[in-house]
XYZ file of N, CA and C in Angstrom:
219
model
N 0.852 -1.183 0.000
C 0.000 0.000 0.000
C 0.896 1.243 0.000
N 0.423 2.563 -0.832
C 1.375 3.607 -0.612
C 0.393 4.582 -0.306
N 1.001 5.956 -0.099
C 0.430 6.520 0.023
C 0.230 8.070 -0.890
N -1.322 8.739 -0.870
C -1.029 9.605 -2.141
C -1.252 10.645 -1.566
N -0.855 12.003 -1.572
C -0.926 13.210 -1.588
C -2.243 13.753 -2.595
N -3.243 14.276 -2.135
C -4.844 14.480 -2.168
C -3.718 16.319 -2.510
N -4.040 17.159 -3.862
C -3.654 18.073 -3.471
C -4.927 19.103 -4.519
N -5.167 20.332 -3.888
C -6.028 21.154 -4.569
C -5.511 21.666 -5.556
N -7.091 21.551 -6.844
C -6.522 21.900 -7.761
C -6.445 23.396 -8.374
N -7.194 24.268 -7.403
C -7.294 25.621 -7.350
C -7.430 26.430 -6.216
N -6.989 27.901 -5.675
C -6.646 28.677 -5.119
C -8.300 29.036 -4.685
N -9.019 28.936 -3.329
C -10.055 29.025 -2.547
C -10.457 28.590 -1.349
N -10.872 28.241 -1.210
C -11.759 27.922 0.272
C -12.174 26.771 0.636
N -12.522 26.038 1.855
C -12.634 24.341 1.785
C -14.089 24.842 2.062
N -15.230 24.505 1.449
C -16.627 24.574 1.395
C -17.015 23.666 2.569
N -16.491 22.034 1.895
C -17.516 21.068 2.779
C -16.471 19.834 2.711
N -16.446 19.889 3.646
C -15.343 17.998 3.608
C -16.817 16.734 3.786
N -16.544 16.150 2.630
C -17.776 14.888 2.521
C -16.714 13.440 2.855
N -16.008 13.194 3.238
C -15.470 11.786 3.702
C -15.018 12.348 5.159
N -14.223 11.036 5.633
C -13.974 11.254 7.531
C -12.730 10.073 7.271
N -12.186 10.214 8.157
C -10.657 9.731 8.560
C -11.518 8.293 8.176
N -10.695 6.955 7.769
C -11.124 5.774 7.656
C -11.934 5.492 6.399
N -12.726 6.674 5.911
C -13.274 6.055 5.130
C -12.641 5.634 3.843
N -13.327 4.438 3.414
C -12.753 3.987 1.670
C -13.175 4.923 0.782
N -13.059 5.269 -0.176
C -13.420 5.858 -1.059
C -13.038 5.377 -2.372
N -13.924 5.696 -3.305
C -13.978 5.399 -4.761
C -13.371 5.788 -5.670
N -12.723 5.637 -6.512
C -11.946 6.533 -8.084
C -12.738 7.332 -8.343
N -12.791 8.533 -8.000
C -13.452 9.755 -9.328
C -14.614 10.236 -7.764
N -14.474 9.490 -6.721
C -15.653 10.278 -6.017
C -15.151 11.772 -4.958
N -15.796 12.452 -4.814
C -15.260 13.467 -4.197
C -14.887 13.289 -2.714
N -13.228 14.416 -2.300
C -13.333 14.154 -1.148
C -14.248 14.935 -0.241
N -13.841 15.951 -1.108
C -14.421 17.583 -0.117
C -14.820 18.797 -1.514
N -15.418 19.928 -1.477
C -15.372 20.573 -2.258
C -14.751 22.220 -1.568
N -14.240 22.582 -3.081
C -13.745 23.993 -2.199
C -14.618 24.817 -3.761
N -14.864 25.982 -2.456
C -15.492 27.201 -3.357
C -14.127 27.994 -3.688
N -14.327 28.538 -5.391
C -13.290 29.434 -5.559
C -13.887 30.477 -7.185
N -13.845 31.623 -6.788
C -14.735 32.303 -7.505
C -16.407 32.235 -7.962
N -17.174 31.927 -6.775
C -18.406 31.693 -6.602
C -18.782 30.199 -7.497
N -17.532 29.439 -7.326
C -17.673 28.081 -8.177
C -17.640 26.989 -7.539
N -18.158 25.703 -7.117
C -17.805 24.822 -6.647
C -17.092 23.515 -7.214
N -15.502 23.192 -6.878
C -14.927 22.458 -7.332
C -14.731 21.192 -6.371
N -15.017 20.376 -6.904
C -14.794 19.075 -6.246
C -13.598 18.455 -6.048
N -12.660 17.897 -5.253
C -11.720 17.643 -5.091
C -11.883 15.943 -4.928
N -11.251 15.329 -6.421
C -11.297 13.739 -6.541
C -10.306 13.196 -5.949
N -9.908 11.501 -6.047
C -9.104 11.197 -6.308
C -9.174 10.046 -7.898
N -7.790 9.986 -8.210
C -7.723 8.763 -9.804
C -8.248 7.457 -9.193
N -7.699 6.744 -7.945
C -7.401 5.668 -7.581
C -8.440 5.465 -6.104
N -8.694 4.010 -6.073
C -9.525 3.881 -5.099
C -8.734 3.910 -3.711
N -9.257 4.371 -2.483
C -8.060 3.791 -1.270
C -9.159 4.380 -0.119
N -8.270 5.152 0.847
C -8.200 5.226 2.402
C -8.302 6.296 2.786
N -9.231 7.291 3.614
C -8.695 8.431 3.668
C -7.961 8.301 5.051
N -6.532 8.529 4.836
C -5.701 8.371 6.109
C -5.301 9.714 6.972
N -5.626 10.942 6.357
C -5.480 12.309 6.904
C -5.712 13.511 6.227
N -6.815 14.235 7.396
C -7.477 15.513 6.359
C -6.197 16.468 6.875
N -5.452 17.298 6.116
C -5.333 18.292 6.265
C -5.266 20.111 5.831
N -7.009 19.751 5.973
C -7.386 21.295 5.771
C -8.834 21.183 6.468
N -9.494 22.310 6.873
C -10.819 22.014 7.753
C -11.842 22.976 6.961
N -13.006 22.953 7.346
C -14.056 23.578 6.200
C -13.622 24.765 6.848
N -13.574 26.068 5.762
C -13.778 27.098 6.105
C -12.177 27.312 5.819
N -11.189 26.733 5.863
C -10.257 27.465 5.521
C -9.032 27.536 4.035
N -8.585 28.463 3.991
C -8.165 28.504 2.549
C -7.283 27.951 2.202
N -7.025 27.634 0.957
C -6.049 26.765 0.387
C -5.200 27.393 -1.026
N -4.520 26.993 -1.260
C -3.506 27.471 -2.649
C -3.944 26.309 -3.547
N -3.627 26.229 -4.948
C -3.750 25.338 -5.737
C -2.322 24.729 -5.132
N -2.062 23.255 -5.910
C -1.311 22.366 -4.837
C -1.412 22.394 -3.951
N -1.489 22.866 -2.867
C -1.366 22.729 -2.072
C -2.377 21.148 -1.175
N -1.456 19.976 -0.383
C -1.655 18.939 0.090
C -3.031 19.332 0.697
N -3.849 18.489 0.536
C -5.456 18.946 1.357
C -5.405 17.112 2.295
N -5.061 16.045 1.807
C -5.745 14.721 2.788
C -4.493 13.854 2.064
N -4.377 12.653 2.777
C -3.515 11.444 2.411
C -4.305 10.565 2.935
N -4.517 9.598 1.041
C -4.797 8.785 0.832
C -3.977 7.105 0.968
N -3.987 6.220 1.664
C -3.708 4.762 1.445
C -4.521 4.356 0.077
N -3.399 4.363 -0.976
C -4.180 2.982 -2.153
C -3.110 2.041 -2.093
């Protein structure tokens, strides 16, 4: 198992985190969404796995790249 770096793909805000530490998650399903220019972008992953650590909390801002959760696939 490795692990993947979850990173945003644009410069905004964490709207809503929709998974929780432990959960599995799906290829292509969202983790969290961030608002950025009155837009809501969903933040995927390619590969199925683990969410092993959020780090960013609703409400606060983010850079594009910048690491948001680490995934176990």
């Amino acid at each position: 198992m490795s692990t993947y770096e979850v990173k945003s793909d644009v410069t905004g805000s964490v709207w809503k985190i929709l998974t929780r530490i432990g959960q599995r998650i799906d290829a292509g399903e969202p983790l969290m969404i961030i608002e950025s220019m009155k837009m809501e972008i969903p933040v995927v992953i390619e590969d199925a796995g683990t969410l092993v650590e959020l780090r960013v909390a609703e409400g606060q801002s983010v850079s594009e790249g910048q690491i948001v959760a680490l995934v176990d696939i």
